PDB file of C-alpha atoms in Angstrom:
ATOM      1  CA  MET A   1    -262.973-168.074-200.013  1.00 41.00           C
ATOM      2  CA  LYS A   2    -265.305-170.826-201.957  1.00 48.00           C
ATOM      3  CA  ALA A   3    -264.532-174.352-201.143  1.00 51.00           C
ATOM      4  CA  THR A   4    -263.389-176.731-203.677  1.00 67.00           C
ATOM      5  CA  ASN A   5    -266.222-177.795-205.896  1.00 83.00           C
ATOM      6  CA  VAL A   6    -266.672-181.262-204.923  1.00 93.00           C
ATOM      7  CA  GLY A   7    -269.266-183.833-206.554  1.00 96.00           C
ATOM      8  CA  VAL A   8    -269.266-187.582-206.324  1.00 97.00           C
ATOM      9  CA  ARG A   9    -270.406-190.136-208.962  1.00 97.00           C
ATOM     10  CA  PHE A  10    -270.950-194.010-208.022  1.00 97.00           C
ATOM     11  CA  GLU A  11    -270.747-195.943-211.109  1.00 97.00           C
ATOM     12  CA  LYS A  12    -272.832-199.184-211.299  1.00 96.00           C
ATOM     13  CA  ILE A  13    -272.285-200.164-207.488  1.00 97.00           C
ATOM     14  CA  GLY A  14    -272.899-203.717-206.029  1.00 96.00           C
ATOM     15  CA  VAL A  15    -272.006-205.220-202.663  1.00 96.00           C
ATOM     16  CA  ARG A  16    -272.970-208.155-201.340  1.00 94.00           C
ATOM     17  CA  LEU A  17    -272.881-208.948-197.191  1.00 90.00           C
ATOM     18  CA  GLY A  18    -272.313-211.999-195.852  1.00 88.00           C
ATOM     19  CA  GLY A  19    -273.731-213.259-199.117  1.00 87.00           C
ATOM     20  CA  ARG A  20    -276.845-210.786-199.205  1.00 91.00           C
ATOM     21  CA  PRO A  21    -276.683-208.729-201.848  1.00 93.00           C
ATOM     22  CA  VAL A  22    -277.333-205.368-200.447  1.00 94.00           C
ATOM     23  CA  VAL A  23    -277.020-202.807-203.441  1.00 95.00           C
ATOM     24  CA  GLU A  24    -277.382-203.848-206.860  1.00 94.00           C
ATOM     25  CA  ASN A  25    -276.263-201.941-209.999  1.00 95.00           C
ATOM     26  CA  ALA A  26    -276.384-198.368-208.302  1.00 95.00           C
ATOM     27  CA  SER A  27    -275.345-195.527-210.236  1.00 96.00           C
ATOM     28  CA  PHE A  28    -275.851-191.883-209.351  1.00 96.00           C
ATOM     29  CA  GLU A  29    -274.382-188.702-208.443  1.00 96.00           C
ATOM     30  CA  ILE A  30    -274.047-186.006-205.583  1.00 96.00           C
ATOM     31  CA  ARG A  31    -273.798-182.657-207.008  1.00 95.00           C
ATOM     32  CA  PRO A  32    -271.378-180.273-206.326  1.00 95.00           C
ATOM     33  CA  GLY A  33    -272.135-177.969-203.263  1.00 93.00           C
ATOM     34  CA  GLU A  34    -275.624-179.187-202.772  1.00 93.00           C
ATOM     35  CA  ARG A  35    -277.327-180.613-199.758  1.00 92.00           C
ATOM     36  CA  THR A  36    -278.263-184.019-200.586  1.00 94.00           C
ATOM     37  CA  ALA A  37    -280.326-186.510-198.593  1.00 93.00           C
ATOM     38  CA  PHE A  38    -280.714-190.412-198.294  1.00 94.00           C
ATOM     39  CA  LEU A  39    -283.513-191.675-197.079  1.00 92.00           C
ATOM     40  CA  GLY A  40    -284.589-195.562-196.793  1.00 89.00           C
ATOM     41  CA  PRO A  41    -285.295-198.385-194.806  1.00 89.00           C
ATOM     42  CA  ASN A  42    -283.128-199.964-191.996  1.00 86.00           C
ATOM     43  CA  GLY A  43    -280.993-202.854-193.872  1.00 87.00           C
ATOM     44  CA  GLY A  44    -281.899-200.791-197.759  1.00 90.00           C
ATOM     45  CA  GLY A  45    -278.397-199.762-197.866  1.00 92.00           C
ATOM     46  CA  LYS A  46    -278.048-196.163-197.326  1.00 93.00           C
ATOM     47  CA  THR A  47    -275.185-196.869-194.532  1.00 90.00           C
ATOM     48  CA  THR A  48    -273.230-199.431-196.786  1.00 93.00           C
ATOM     49  CA  LEU A  49    -273.282-196.456-199.519  1.00 95.00           C
ATOM     50  CA  MET A  50    -271.580-194.123-197.155  1.00 94.00           C
ATOM     51  CA  ARG A  51    -269.298-196.428-195.754  1.00 94.00           C
ATOM     52  CA  ILE A  52    -268.244-196.982-199.827  1.00 96.00           C
ATOM     53  CA  LEU A  53    -268.414-193.089-200.234  1.00 96.00           C
ATOM     54  CA  LEU A  54    -266.132-192.448-197.019  1.00 95.00           C
ATOM     55  CA  GLY A  55    -263.424-195.285-198.037  1.00 95.00           C
ATOM     56  CA  LEU A  56    -263.918-197.889-195.218  1.00 94.00           C
ATOM     57  CA  LEU A  57    -265.832-200.559-197.436  1.00 94.00           C
ATOM     58  CA  GLU A  58    -264.976-201.831-200.952  1.00 95.00           C
ATOM     59  CA  PRO A  59    -267.294-202.313-203.420  1.00 96.00           C
ATOM     60  CA  ASP A  60    -268.332-206.107-205.274  1.00 96.00           C
ATOM     61  CA  ALA A  61    -268.688-204.210-208.236  1.00 96.00           C
ATOM     62  CA  GLY A  62    -268.261-200.536-209.266  1.00 97.00           C
ATOM     63  CA  ARG A  63    -266.453-197.948-208.340  1.00 96.00           C
ATOM     64  CA  VAL A  64    -266.704-194.362-206.896  1.00 97.00           C
ATOM     65  CA  VAL A  65    -265.583-191.070-208.787  1.00 97.00           C
ATOM     66  CA  PHE A  66    -264.226-187.788-207.115  1.00 97.00           C
ATOM     67  CA  LEU A  67    -265.058-184.848-209.504  1.00 95.00           C
ATOM     68  CA  ASP A  68    -263.751-181.350-209.204  1.00 93.00           C
ATOM     69  CA  ASN A  69    -265.388-179.138-211.937  1.00 87.00           C
ATOM     70  CA  GLY A  70    -265.843-182.949-213.786  1.00 84.00           C
ATOM     71  CA  ARG A  71    -262.147-183.786-213.630  1.00 92.00           C
ATOM     72  CA  GLU A  72    -261.150-186.986-211.639  1.00 95.00           C
ATOM     73  CA  ILE A  73    -259.535-186.305-208.177  1.00 95.00           C
ATOM     74  CA  SER A  74    -258.531-188.696-205.392  1.00 94.00           C
ATOM     75  CA  ARG A  75    -260.773-188.695-202.463  1.00 93.00           C
ATOM     76  CA  PRO A  76    -260.919-185.179-200.502  1.00 93.00           C
ATOM     77  CA  ARG A  77    -260.945-185.038-196.675  1.00 91.00           C
ATOM     78  CA  ILE A  78    -264.179-185.793-195.593  1.00 94.00           C
ATOM     79  CA  GLY A  79    -265.927-184.479-192.578  1.00 93.00           C
ATOM     80  CA  TYR A  80    -268.220-187.173-191.049  1.00 92.00           C
ATOM     81  CA  LEU A  81    -270.620-187.059-188.187  1.00 88.00           C
ATOM     82  CA  SER A  82    -271.692-190.388-187.001  1.00 83.00           C
ATOM     83  CA  GLN A  83    -274.909-191.559-186.009  1.00 74.00           C
ATOM     84  CA  ARG A  84    -273.527-192.710-182.167  1.00 65.00           C
ATOM     85  CA  SER A  85    -271.282-190.781-180.164  1.00 64.00           C
ATOM     86  CA  THR A  86    -267.563-192.304-180.110  1.00 66.00           C
ATOM     87  CA  LEU A  87    -266.462-190.454-177.469  1.00 66.00           C
ATOM     88  CA  HIS A  88    -266.414-192.431-173.789  1.00 65.00           C
ATOM     89  CA  ALA A  89    -266.950-190.849-170.775  1.00 65.00           C
ATOM     90  CA  ASP A  90    -263.410-191.344-169.184  1.00 70.00           C
ATOM     91  CA  ALA A  91    -261.443-189.967-172.416  1.00 69.00           C
ATOM     92  CA  PRO A  92    -258.803-187.958-171.431  1.00 79.00           C
ATOM     93  CA  LEU A  93    -258.196-185.951-174.258  1.00 86.00           C
ATOM     94  CA  SER A  94    -259.328-182.623-174.499  1.00 92.00           C
ATOM     95  CA  GLY A  95    -262.271-181.085-177.190  1.00 91.00           C
ATOM     96  CA  VAL A  96    -259.769-179.165-178.466  1.00 93.00           C
ATOM     97  CA  ASP A  97    -256.763-181.478-178.662  1.00 89.00           C
ATOM     98  CA  LEU A  98    -259.335-184.074-180.573  1.00 89.00           C
ATOM     99  CA  VAL A  99    -260.299-182.027-183.002  1.00 91.00           C
ATOM    100  CA  ALA A 100    -256.607-180.642-183.744  1.00 90.00           C
ATOM    101  CA  LEU A 101    -255.651-184.233-184.100  1.00 86.00           C
ATOM    102  CA  THR A 102    -258.064-184.501-186.679  1.00 82.00           C
ATOM    103  CA  LEU A 103    -256.170-181.920-188.592  1.00 82.00           C
ATOM    104  CA  ALA A 104    -252.806-182.794-187.727  1.00 75.00           C
ATOM    105  CA  PRO A 105    -253.054-186.523-187.097  1.00 63.00           C
ATOM    106  CA  SER A 106    -249.293-187.289-186.984  1.00 59.00           C
ATOM    107  CA  PRO A 107    -247.650-188.835-183.658  1.00 54.00           C
ATOM    108  CA  GLY A 108    -247.383-186.159-180.513  1.00 57.00           C
ATOM    109  CA  PHE A 109    -248.773-183.304-179.887  1.00 52.00           C
ATOM    110  CA  GLY A 110    -245.588-180.712-180.200  1.00 56.00           C
ATOM    111  CA  GLY A 111    -247.044-179.453-183.572  1.00 58.00           C
ATOM    112  CA  LEU A 112    -250.297-179.059-182.767  1.00 69.00           C
ATOM    113  CA  GLY A 113    -250.361-175.240-182.533  1.00 75.00           C
ATOM    114  CA  PRO A 114    -251.844-173.983-185.722  1.00 80.00           C
ATOM    115  CA  ALA A 115    -254.523-176.942-185.596  1.00 87.00           C
ATOM    116  CA  ARG A 116    -255.634-176.234-182.251  1.00 89.00           C
ATOM    117  CA  ALA A 117    -256.462-172.557-183.795  1.00 89.00           C
ATOM    118  CA  GLN A 118    -258.561-174.129-185.952  1.00 90.00           C
ATOM    119  CA  ALA A 119    -260.356-176.788-183.678  1.00 93.00           C
ATOM    120  CA  ARG A 120    -261.058-173.607-181.055  1.00 94.00           C
ATOM    121  CA  ILE A 121    -262.746-171.882-184.498  1.00 93.00           C
ATOM    122  CA  ALA A 122    -265.064-175.016-184.978  1.00 94.00           C
ATOM    123  CA  LEU A 123    -265.509-175.959-181.482  1.00 95.00           C
ATOM    124  CA  LEU A 124    -267.527-172.352-181.424  1.00 94.00           C
ATOM    125  CA  ARG A 125    -269.011-172.569-184.394  1.00 92.00           C
ATOM    126  CA  ALA A 126    -270.470-175.889-182.820  1.00 91.00           C
ATOM    127  CA  GLY A 127    -271.431-174.015-179.573  1.00 91.00           C
ATOM    128  CA  LEU A 128    -268.918-175.395-177.301  1.00 93.00           C
ATOM    129  CA  ALA A 129    -268.077-172.719-175.064  1.00 94.00           C
ATOM    130  CA  ALA A 130    -264.436-171.666-174.931  1.00 95.00           C
ATOM    131  CA  ASP A 131    -264.447-172.345-171.468  1.00 95.00           C
ATOM    132  CA  LYS A 132    -265.051-175.915-172.010  1.00 95.00           C
ATOM    133  CA  GLN A 133    -263.012-176.456-174.637  1.00 95.00           C
ATOM    134  CA  SER A 134    -259.752-177.168-173.202  1.00 93.00           C
ATOM    135  CA  LEU A 135    -261.512-179.940-170.504  1.00 93.00           C
ATOM    136  CA  PRO A 136    -261.090-183.671-171.124  1.00 91.00           C
ATOM    137  CA  VAL A 137    -263.745-184.765-173.097  1.00 89.00           C
ATOM    138  CA  GLY A 138    -264.832-187.375-170.112  1.00 85.00           C
ATOM    139  CA  ARG A 139    -265.848-183.932-167.688  1.00 87.00           C
ATOM    140  CA  LEU A 140    -268.202-182.978-170.776  1.00 88.00           C
ATOM    141  CA  SER A 141    -271.851-183.256-170.714  1.00 84.00           C
ATOM    142  CA  GLY A 142    -273.072-185.651-173.347  1.00 80.00           C
ATOM    143  CA  GLY A 143    -274.369-182.361-175.452  1.00 82.00           C
ATOM    144  CA  GLN A 144    -271.317-181.027-174.787  1.00 86.00           C
ATOM    145  CA  ARG A 145    -269.142-184.055-176.238  1.00 85.00           C
ATOM    146  CA  GLN A 146    -271.685-184.188-179.107  1.00 85.00           C
ATOM    147  CA  ARG A 147    -270.558-180.744-180.317  1.00 88.00           C
ATOM    148  CA  VAL A 148    -267.218-181.934-179.939  1.00 90.00           C
ATOM    149  CA  LEU A 149    -268.097-184.491-182.686  1.00 89.00           C
ATOM    150  CA  LEU A 150    -269.684-182.058-184.829  1.00 90.00           C
ATOM    151  CA  ALA A 151    -266.668-179.881-184.757  1.00 92.00           C
ATOM    152  CA  ARG A 152    -264.305-182.321-185.524  1.00 91.00           C
ATOM    153  CA  ALA A 153    -266.419-182.710-188.625  1.00 92.00           C
ATOM    154  CA  LEU A 154    -266.246-179.420-189.766  1.00 90.00           C
ATOM    155  CA  ALA A 155    -262.855-178.633-188.739  1.00 90.00           C
ATOM    156  CA  GLY A 156    -260.577-177.476-191.319  1.00 86.00           C
ATOM    157  CA  SER A 157    -263.739-176.838-193.891  1.00 88.00           C
ATOM    158  CA  PRO A 158    -263.751-180.244-195.543  1.00 92.00           C
ATOM    159  CA  PRO A 159    -265.048-179.602-198.924  1.00 94.00           C
ATOM    160  CA  LEU A 160    -267.352-182.935-198.636  1.00 95.00           C
ATOM    161  CA  LEU A 161    -269.702-183.229-195.342  1.00 94.00           C
ATOM    162  CA  VAL A 162    -271.372-186.776-194.374  1.00 94.00           C
ATOM    163  CA  LEU A 163    -273.899-186.871-192.029  1.00 91.00           C
ATOM    164  CA  ASP A 164    -275.073-190.339-190.998  1.00 88.00           C
ATOM    165  CA  GLU A 165    -278.956-189.751-189.309  1.00 85.00           C
ATOM    166  CA  PRO A 166    -277.727-186.251-187.364  1.00 81.00           C
ATOM    167  CA  ASP A 167    -281.167-186.033-185.979  1.00 76.00           C
ATOM    168  CA  THR A 168    -280.081-189.060-183.565  1.00 75.00           C
ATOM    169  CA  ALA A 169    -276.378-188.787-183.247  1.00 65.00           C
ATOM    170  CA  LEU A 170    -277.426-184.596-181.597  1.00 74.00           C
ATOM    171  CA  ASP A 171    -280.024-183.000-179.285  1.00 78.00           C
ATOM    172  CA  ALA A 172    -282.468-180.328-180.118  1.00 81.00           C
ATOM    173  CA  GLU A 173    -279.982-177.298-179.676  1.00 82.00           C
ATOM    174  CA  GLY A 174    -277.282-179.461-181.577  1.00 80.00           C
ATOM    175  CA  LEU A 175    -279.459-180.111-184.339  1.00 82.00           C
ATOM    176  CA  ALA A 176    -280.562-176.490-184.703  1.00 86.00           C
ATOM    177  CA  THR A 177    -276.690-175.420-184.645  1.00 87.00           C
ATOM    178  CA  LEU A 178    -276.131-177.945-187.422  1.00 86.00           C
ATOM    179  CA  ARG A 179    -279.311-176.564-189.472  1.00 87.00           C
ATOM    180  CA  ARG A 180    -277.203-173.462-189.342  1.00 89.00           C
ATOM    181  CA  LEU A 181    -273.789-174.429-189.977  1.00 90.00           C
ATOM    182  CA  VAL A 182    -274.986-176.752-193.169  1.00 88.00           C
ATOM    183  CA  ALA A 183    -277.012-173.929-194.491  1.00 89.00           C
ATOM    184  CA  GLU A 184    -273.677-171.685-194.130  1.00 91.00           C
ATOM    185  CA  GLU A 185    -271.219-174.708-195.505  1.00 90.00           C
ATOM    186  CA  VAL A 186    -273.459-175.049-198.574  1.00 90.00           C
ATOM    187  CA  ALA A 187    -273.085-170.952-199.161  1.00 91.00           C
ATOM    188  CA  GLU A 188    -269.682-171.599-198.927  1.00 91.00           C
ATOM    189  CA  GLY A 189    -269.990-173.866-202.256  1.00 91.00           C
ATOM    190  CA  ARG A 190    -269.314-177.474-200.233  1.00 92.00           C
ATOM    191  CA  THR A 191    -271.178-180.561-200.381  1.00 95.00           C
ATOM    192  CA  VAL A 192    -273.190-181.456-197.923  1.00 94.00           C
ATOM    193  CA  VAL A 193    -274.872-185.717-197.448  1.00 94.00           C
ATOM    194  CA  TYR A 194    -277.363-186.562-194.841  1.00 91.00           C
ATOM    195  CA  VAL A 195    -278.661-190.198-194.535  1.00 90.00           C
ATOM    196  CA  THR A 196    -281.560-189.592-192.452  1.00 85.00           C
ATOM    197  CA  HIS A 197    -285.257-190.960-191.472  1.00 78.00           C
ATOM    198  CA  ASP A 198    -286.646-187.446-191.209  1.00 72.00           C
ATOM    199  CA  SER A 199    -286.628-185.796-195.213  1.00 65.00           C
ATOM    200  CA  ASP A 200    -286.374-182.623-193.057  1.00 70.00           C
ATOM    201  CA  ALA A 201    -283.459-182.851-190.902  1.00 69.00           C
ATOM    202  CA  MET A 202    -281.390-180.433-191.976  1.00 73.00           C
ATOM    203  CA  GLY A 203    -284.607-177.966-193.499  1.00 73.00           C
ATOM    204  CA  GLY A 204    -284.693-179.493-196.760  1.00 82.00           C
ATOM    205  CA  ALA A 205    -282.711-181.268-199.454  1.00 89.00           C
ATOM    206  CA  ASP A 206    -281.674-180.305-203.144  1.00 91.00           C
ATOM    207  CA  ALA A 207    -281.512-183.946-204.115  1.00 92.00           C
ATOM    208  CA  VAL A 208    -282.964-186.678-202.109  1.00 92.00           C
ATOM    209  CA  PHE A 209    -282.249-190.335-203.190  1.00 94.00           C
ATOM    210  CA  SER A 210    -284.198-193.256-201.747  1.00 93.00           C
ATOM    211  CA  VAL A 211    -282.707-196.445-200.864  1.00 94.00           C
ATOM    212  CA  ASP A 212    -283.505-199.456-201.352  1.00 93.00           C
ATOM    213  CA  GLY A 213    -281.353-202.091-202.400  1.00 92.00           C
ATOM    214  CA  ARG A 214    -281.653-200.120-205.238  1.00 93.00           C
ATOM    215  CA  VAL A 215    -281.058-196.211-205.771  1.00 94.00           C
ATOM    216  CA  SER A 216    -283.852-193.752-207.373  1.00 93.00           C
ATOM    217  CA  GLU A 217    -283.562-190.144-207.393  1.00 90.00           C
ATOM    218  CA  GLY A 218    -287.063-188.152-205.988  1.00 83.00           C
ATOM    219  CA  THR A 219    -288.463-184.851-204.993  1.00 77.00           C
ATOM    220  CA  PRO A 220    -285.898-182.446-203.650  1.00 80.00           C
ATOM    221  CA  LEU A 221    -287.245-181.239-200.134  1.00 69.00           C
ATOM    222  CA  HIS A 222    -286.730-176.974-199.897  1.00 63.00           C
ATOM    223  CA  SER A 223    -289.854-176.657-197.372  1.00 50.00           C
ATOM    224  CA  HIS A 224    -287.617-174.558-194.947  1.00 45.00           C
ATOM    225  CA  GLY A 225    -285.490-172.813-196.834  1.00 42.00           C
ATOM    226  CA  ALA A 226    -281.753-172.723-197.250  1.00 40.00           C
ATOM    227  CA  GLY A 227    -281.288-170.745-194.029  1.00 41.00           C
ATOM    228  CA  ALA A 228    -283.995-172.564-191.687  1.00 36.00           C
TER     229      ALA A 228
END
């Protein structure tokens, strides 16, 4: 089944942090069903724009509009892979429960049956073997914990996937898996946004935005094709 056709429009976004302008008058559109890359120097505003997209930061000016086939909708569920691992080595939850709680975040574990089934599918897609999924996250290797985080982002097939510098968040094997999964998600009609210093991190992009206080659209990158 094809995913909801979600796009995002940034309208005259302005952000000041500590009295300093970080992003000024940013207007651009993330087209649905495409890979969109954001490039730029540290401190240029890439992470600020992603925080606004995720609803973690309110802009000082402008607004973000989510669109489904051109119709304005409320913010959809967004899968998010952070730049740094948020899992501690002593985390007591298993990988499957951690992902399931993302899908069914109500208190308690009683109603997690269907969510656990979806979580196991996401964990297998992310490359975590079935015999590791019920272990406490703290007993997993660093690479295996990264796969749990990747599964959490993918679980439930959110229409919009945001990856913050995935080439630093994942090891080489995990990154190769992610590149394949991104191609699969886009083929299903989902929208993928990634922040990167390496324009080829996801095997190319349908749209590229340079961010350094202001936002400008550059040349799409297709050097490795969608299936790379």
